[in-house]
Amino acid sequence: MFAQFLALLREYGMTHRGIAFYTERLALTPNHLSAVVRQQSGISVMDWINRTTVMEAKILLKHSTLMVYEIADRLCFSEPTAFNRYLKKQTGITPLEYRENQ
């Protein structure tokens, strides 16, 4: 199940950040998926989802000429400000700060 979750995360991690999306595809309850993932990896489902999103955001910020609002759109954030807040919460810096310091 853990490997299936990781496969789904590789495929959909850029666009789906809700646990329900993955539990529906795996036909599991959120509690069951959380237990399996934590047992196998030591971290939570949300940590996996957040790490995937942050990694993709960093790649796009560092290796593309896309504007921040375009990256936010590509990662399915409702607003660029939501992306800014999300990245700041996850990493401690804004998308522009990350881009300027890389």
CSV table of N, CA and C in Angstrom, one decimal:
chain,number,residue,atom,x,y,z
A,1,MET,N,0.8,-1.2,0.0
A,1,MET,CA,0.0,0.0,0.0
A,1,MET,C,0.9,1.3,0.0
A,2,PHE,N,2.0,1.2,0.8
A,2,PHE,CA,2.8,2.4,0.8
A,2,PHE,C,3.4,2.7,-0.6
A,3,ALA,N,3.8,1.6,-1.3
A,3,ALA,CA,4.4,1.8,-2.6
A,3,ALA,C,3.3,2.4,-3.6
A,4,GLN,N,2.1,1.9,-3.4
A,4,GLN,CA,1.0,2.4,-4.3
A,4,GLN,C,0.8,3.9,-3.9
A,5,PHE,N,0.8,4.3,-2.7
A,5,PHE,CA,0.7,5.7,-2.3
A,5,PHE,C,1.8,6.5,-2.9
A,6,LEU,N,3.0,6.1,-2.8
A,6,LEU,CA,4.1,6.8,-3.4
A,6,LEU,C,4.0,7.0,-4.9
A,7,ALA,N,3.5,5.9,-5.6
A,7,ALA,CA,3.3,6.0,-7.0
A,7,ALA,C,2.2,7.0,-7.4
A,8,LEU,N,1.1,7.1,-6.6
A,8,LEU,CA,0.1,8.1,-6.8
A,8,LEU,C,0.6,9.5,-6.5
A,9,LEU,N,1.4,9.6,-5.5
A,9,LEU,CA,2.0,10.9,-5.2
A,9,LEU,C,2.9,11.4,-6.3
A,10,ARG,N,3.7,10.5,-6.9
A,10,ARG,CA,4.6,10.9,-8.0
A,10,ARG,C,3.7,11.4,-9.2
A,11,GLU,N,2.6,10.7,-9.4
A,11,GLU,CA,1.7,11.1,-10.5
A,11,GLU,C,0.9,12.3,-10.3
A,12,TYR,N,0.3,12.4,-9.1
A,12,TYR,CA,-0.6,13.5,-8.8
A,12,TYR,C,-0.2,14.5,-7.8
A,13,GLY,N,1.0,14.4,-7.2
A,13,GLY,CA,1.4,15.2,-6.1
A,13,GLY,C,1.5,16.7,-6.4
A,14,MET,N,1.7,17.0,-7.7
A,14,MET,CA,1.7,18.4,-8.1
A,14,MET,C,0.3,19.1,-8.0
A,15,THR,N,-0.7,18.3,-8.1
A,15,THR,CA,-2.0,18.9,-8.3
A,15,THR,C,-3.0,18.5,-7.2
A,16,HIS,N,-2.7,17.5,-6.4
A,16,HIS,CA,-3.6,17.1,-5.4
A,16,HIS,C,-3.0,17.0,-4.0
A,17,ARG,N,-3.4,17.9,-3.1
A,17,ARG,CA,-2.8,18.0,-1.8
A,17,ARG,C,-3.7,17.5,-0.7
A,18,GLY,N,-4.8,16.9,-1.0
A,18,GLY,CA,-5.7,16.4,0.0
A,18,GLY,C,-5.6,14.9,0.2
A,19,ILE,N,-5.6,14.5,1.5
A,19,ILE,CA,-5.5,13.1,1.8
A,19,ILE,C,-6.7,12.3,1.2
A,20,ALA,N,-7.9,12.9,1.1
A,20,ALA,CA,-9.0,12.2,0.6
A,20,ALA,C,-8.8,11.7,-0.9
A,21,PHE,N,-8.1,12.5,-1.7
A,21,PHE,CA,-7.8,12.1,-3.0
A,21,PHE,C,-7.1,10.7,-3.1
A,22,TYR,N,-6.1,10.6,-2.2
A,22,TYR,CA,-5.3,9.4,-2.2
A,22,TYR,C,-6.1,8.2,-1.6
A,23,THR,N,-6.8,8.4,-0.6
A,23,THR,CA,-7.6,7.4,0.1
A,23,THR,C,-8.7,6.8,-0.9
A,24,GLU,N,-9.3,7.7,-1.6
A,24,GLU,CA,-10.3,7.2,-2.6
A,24,GLU,C,-9.7,6.3,-3.6
A,25,ARG,N,-8.5,6.7,-4.1
A,25,ARG,CA,-7.9,5.9,-5.2
A,25,ARG,C,-7.4,4.5,-4.6
A,26,LEU,N,-7.0,4.5,-3.4
A,26,LEU,CA,-6.5,3.3,-2.8
A,26,LEU,C,-7.6,2.5,-2.1
A,27,ALA,N,-8.8,3.0,-2.0
A,27,ALA,CA,-9.9,2.4,-1.3
A,27,ALA,C,-9.6,2.1,0.1
A,28,LEU,N,-9.0,3.1,0.8
A,28,LEU,CA,-8.7,3.0,2.2
A,28,LEU,C,-9.3,4.1,3.0
A,29,THR,N,-9.4,4.0,4.3
A,29,THR,CA,-9.8,5.1,5.1
A,29,THR,C,-8.6,6.0,5.4
A,30,PRO,N,-8.8,7.2,5.7
A,30,PRO,CA,-7.7,8.1,6.0
A,30,PRO,C,-6.9,7.6,7.1
A,31,ASN,N,-7.5,7.0,8.2
A,31,ASN,CA,-6.8,6.5,9.3
A,31,ASN,C,-5.9,5.3,8.9
A,32,HIS,N,-6.4,4.4,8.1
A,32,HIS,CA,-5.6,3.3,7.6
A,32,HIS,C,-4.4,3.7,6.8
A,33,LEU,N,-4.7,4.6,5.8
A,33,LEU,CA,-3.5,5.1,5.0
A,33,LEU,C,-2.5,5.8,5.9
A,34,SER,N,-3.0,6.6,6.8
A,34,SER,CA,-2.0,7.3,7.7
A,34,SER,C,-1.2,6.3,8.6
A,35,ALA,N,-1.8,5.3,9.1
A,35,ALA,CA,-1.1,4.3,9.9
A,35,ALA,C,-0.1,3.5,9.0
A,36,VAL,N,-0.5,3.1,7.8
A,36,VAL,CA,0.5,2.4,6.9
A,36,VAL,C,1.7,3.3,6.6
A,37,VAL,N,1.4,4.5,6.2
A,37,VAL,CA,2.5,5.4,5.8
A,37,VAL,C,3.4,5.7,6.9
A,38,ARG,N,2.8,6.0,8.1
A,38,ARG,CA,3.7,6.3,9.3
A,38,ARG,C,4.5,5.1,9.7
A,39,GLN,N,3.9,3.9,9.6
A,39,GLN,CA,4.6,2.7,10.0
A,39,GLN,C,5.8,2.4,9.0
A,40,GLN,N,5.6,2.7,7.7
A,40,GLN,CA,6.6,2.4,6.7
A,40,GLN,C,7.7,3.5,6.6
A,41,SER,N,7.3,4.7,6.9
A,41,SER,CA,8.2,5.8,6.7
A,41,SER,C,8.6,6.6,7.9
A,42,GLY,N,7.7,6.6,8.9
A,42,GLY,CA,8.0,7.4,10.1
A,42,GLY,C,7.5,8.8,10.0
A,43,ILE,N,6.9,9.1,8.8
A,43,ILE,CA,6.3,10.5,8.7
A,43,ILE,C,4.8,10.4,8.2
A,44,SER,N,4.1,11.4,8.3
A,44,SER,CA,2.7,11.4,8.0
A,44,SER,C,2.4,11.5,6.5
A,45,VAL,N,1.2,11.2,6.1
A,45,VAL,CA,0.7,11.4,4.8
A,45,VAL,C,0.9,12.8,4.3
A,46,MET,N,0.4,13.8,5.2
A,46,MET,CA,0.5,15.2,4.9
A,46,MET,C,2.0,15.6,4.7
A,47,ASP,N,2.9,15.1,5.5
A,47,ASP,CA,4.3,15.4,5.3
A,47,ASP,C,4.8,15.0,3.9
A,48,TRP,N,4.4,13.8,3.5
A,48,TRP,CA,4.7,13.3,2.2
A,48,TRP,C,4.2,14.3,1.1
A,49,ILE,N,2.9,14.6,1.2
A,49,ILE,CA,2.3,15.5,0.3
A,49,ILE,C,2.9,16.8,0.2
A,50,ASN,N,3.2,17.4,1.4
A,50,ASN,CA,3.8,18.7,1.5
A,50,ASN,C,5.3,18.7,0.9
A,51,ARG,N,6.0,17.7,1.2
A,51,ARG,CA,7.4,17.5,0.7
A,51,ARG,C,7.4,17.5,-0.8
A,52,THR,N,6.4,16.7,-1.4
A,52,THR,CA,6.3,16.6,-2.8
A,52,THR,C,6.0,18.0,-3.4
A,53,THR,N,5.1,18.7,-2.9
A,53,THR,CA,4.7,20.0,-3.4
A,53,THR,C,5.8,21.0,-3.3
A,54,VAL,N,6.5,21.0,-2.2
A,54,VAL,CA,7.6,21.9,-2.0
A,54,VAL,C,8.8,21.6,-2.9
A,55,MET,N,9.1,20.3,-3.1
A,55,MET,CA,10.1,19.9,-4.0
A,55,MET,C,9.8,20.4,-5.4
A,56,GLU,N,8.6,20.2,-5.9
A,56,GLU,CA,8.3,20.6,-7.2
A,56,GLU,C,8.3,22.1,-7.3
A,57,ALA,N,7.8,22.8,-6.3
A,57,ALA,CA,7.9,24.3,-6.4
A,57,ALA,C,9.3,24.8,-6.4
A,58,LYS,N,10.2,24.2,-5.7
A,58,LYS,CA,11.6,24.6,-5.7
A,58,LYS,C,12.2,24.3,-7.1
A,59,ILE,N,11.9,23.2,-7.6
A,59,ILE,CA,12.4,22.9,-9.0
A,59,ILE,C,12.0,23.9,-10.0
A,60,LEU,N,10.7,24.2,-10.0
A,60,LEU,CA,10.2,25.2,-10.9
A,60,LEU,C,10.7,26.6,-10.7
A,61,LEU,N,10.9,27.0,-9.4
A,61,LEU,CA,11.4,28.3,-9.1
A,61,LEU,C,12.9,28.4,-9.5
A,62,LYS,N,13.6,27.3,-9.4
A,62,LYS,CA,15.1,27.4,-9.6
A,62,LYS,C,15.4,27.2,-11.1
A,63,HIS,N,14.6,26.3,-11.8
A,63,HIS,CA,15.0,25.9,-13.1
A,63,HIS,C,14.1,26.3,-14.2
A,64,SER,N,13.2,27.2,-13.9
A,64,SER,CA,12.3,27.7,-15.0
A,64,SER,C,12.2,29.2,-15.0
A,65,THR,N,11.7,29.8,-16.0
A,65,THR,CA,11.5,31.2,-16.1
A,65,THR,C,10.1,31.6,-15.8
A,66,LEU,N,9.3,30.6,-15.4
A,66,LEU,CA,7.9,30.9,-15.0
A,66,LEU,C,7.8,31.9,-13.9
A,67,MET,N,6.8,32.8,-14.1
A,67,MET,CA,6.5,33.7,-13.0
A,67,MET,C,5.9,33.0,-11.8
A,68,VAL,N,6.0,33.6,-10.6
A,68,VAL,CA,5.5,32.9,-9.4
A,68,VAL,C,4.0,32.6,-9.6
A,69,TYR,N,3.2,33.5,-10.2
A,69,TYR,CA,1.8,33.2,-10.3
A,69,TYR,C,1.5,32.0,-11.3
A,70,GLU,N,2.4,31.8,-12.3
A,70,GLU,CA,2.3,30.7,-13.2
A,70,GLU,C,2.6,29.4,-12.5
A,71,ILE,N,3.6,29.4,-11.6
A,71,ILE,CA,4.0,28.2,-10.8
A,71,ILE,C,2.8,27.9,-9.9
A,72,ALA,N,2.2,28.9,-9.3
A,72,ALA,CA,1.1,28.7,-8.4
A,72,ALA,C,0.0,28.1,-9.1
A,73,ASP,N,-0.3,28.5,-10.3
A,73,ASP,CA,-1.3,27.9,-11.2
A,73,ASP,C,-1.0,26.5,-11.5
A,74,ARG,N,0.2,26.2,-11.9
A,74,ARG,CA,0.6,24.9,-12.3
A,74,ARG,C,0.5,23.9,-11.2
A,75,LEU,N,0.7,24.4,-9.9
A,75,LEU,CA,0.6,23.6,-8.8
A,75,LEU,C,-0.8,23.6,-8.2
A,76,CYS,N,-1.7,24.2,-8.9
A,76,CYS,CA,-3.2,24.2,-8.5
A,76,CYS,C,-3.5,24.9,-7.2
A,77,PHE,N,-2.8,26.0,-7.0
A,77,PHE,CA,-3.2,26.9,-5.9
A,77,PHE,C,-4.2,27.8,-6.4
A,78,SER,N,-5.2,28.1,-5.6
A,78,SER,CA,-6.3,29.0,-6.0
A,78,SER,C,-5.9,30.4,-6.3
A,79,GLU,N,-4.9,30.9,-5.6
A,79,GLU,CA,-4.4,32.2,-5.8
A,79,GLU,C,-2.9,32.2,-5.6
A,80,PRO,N,-2.2,33.1,-6.2
A,80,PRO,CA,-0.7,33.2,-6.0
A,80,PRO,C,-0.4,33.5,-4.5
A,81,THR,N,-1.2,34.2,-3.8
A,81,THR,CA,-1.0,34.5,-2.4
A,81,THR,C,-1.1,33.3,-1.6
A,82,ALA,N,-2.0,32.3,-2.0
A,82,ALA,CA,-2.1,31.1,-1.2
A,82,ALA,C,-0.8,30.3,-1.4
A,83,PHE,N,-0.2,30.3,-2.6
A,83,PHE,CA,1.1,29.6,-2.9
A,83,PHE,C,2.2,30.3,-2.0
A,84,ASN,N,2.2,31.6,-2.0
A,84,ASN,CA,3.2,32.3,-1.2
A,84,ASN,C,3.1,31.9,0.3
A,85,ARG,N,1.9,31.9,0.8
A,85,ARG,CA,1.7,31.6,2.2
A,85,ARG,C,2.1,30.1,2.5
A,86,TYR,N,1.8,29.2,1.6
A,86,TYR,CA,2.1,27.8,1.7
A,86,TYR,C,3.6,27.6,1.7
A,87,LEU,N,4.3,28.2,0.8
A,87,LEU,CA,5.7,28.0,0.7
A,87,LEU,C,6.4,28.6,1.9
A,88,LYS,N,6.0,29.8,2.3
A,88,LYS,CA,6.5,30.4,3.5
A,88,LYS,C,6.3,29.6,4.7
A,89,LYS,N,5.2,29.0,4.9
A,89,LYS,CA,4.9,28.1,6.0
A,89,LYS,C,5.8,26.9,6.0
A,90,GLN,N,5.9,26.3,4.8
A,90,GLN,CA,6.7,25.0,4.7
A,90,GLN,C,8.2,25.2,4.8
A,91,THR,N,8.7,26.3,4.3
A,91,THR,CA,10.1,26.5,4.1
A,91,THR,C,10.7,27.7,4.9
A,92,GLY,N,9.8,28.6,5.3
A,92,GLY,CA,10.3,29.8,6.0
A,92,GLY,C,10.6,31.0,5.1
A,93,ILE,N,10.5,30.7,3.8
A,93,ILE,CA,10.8,31.8,2.9
A,93,ILE,C,9.8,31.9,1.8
A,94,THR,N,9.6,33.0,1.2
A,94,THR,CA,8.6,33.2,0.1
A,94,THR,C,9.2,32.6,-1.2
A,95,PRO,N,8.4,32.4,-2.2
A,95,PRO,CA,8.9,32.0,-3.5
A,95,PRO,C,9.9,32.9,-4.1
A,96,LEU,N,9.7,34.2,-4.0
A,96,LEU,CA,10.7,35.1,-4.6
A,96,LEU,C,12.0,35.1,-3.8
A,97,GLU,N,11.9,35.0,-2.5
A,97,GLU,CA,13.2,34.8,-1.7
A,97,GLU,C,13.9,33.6,-2.1
A,98,TYR,N,13.2,32.5,-2.3
A,98,TYR,CA,13.9,31.2,-2.7
A,98,TYR,C,14.5,31.4,-4.0
A,99,ARG,N,13.8,32.0,-5.0
A,99,ARG,CA,14.4,32.2,-6.3
A,99,ARG,C,15.6,33.1,-6.3
A,100,GLU,N,15.6,34.2,-5.5
A,100,GLU,CA,16.7,35.1,-5.4
A,100,GLU,C,17.9,34.5,-4.7
A,101,ASN,N,17.7,33.6,-3.8
A,101,ASN,CA,18.8,33.0,-3.1
A,101,ASN,C,19.4,31.8,-3.7
A,102,GLN,N,18.9,31.3,-4.8
A,102,GLN,CA,19.4,30.1,-5.4
A,102,GLN,C,20.3,30.4,-6.5
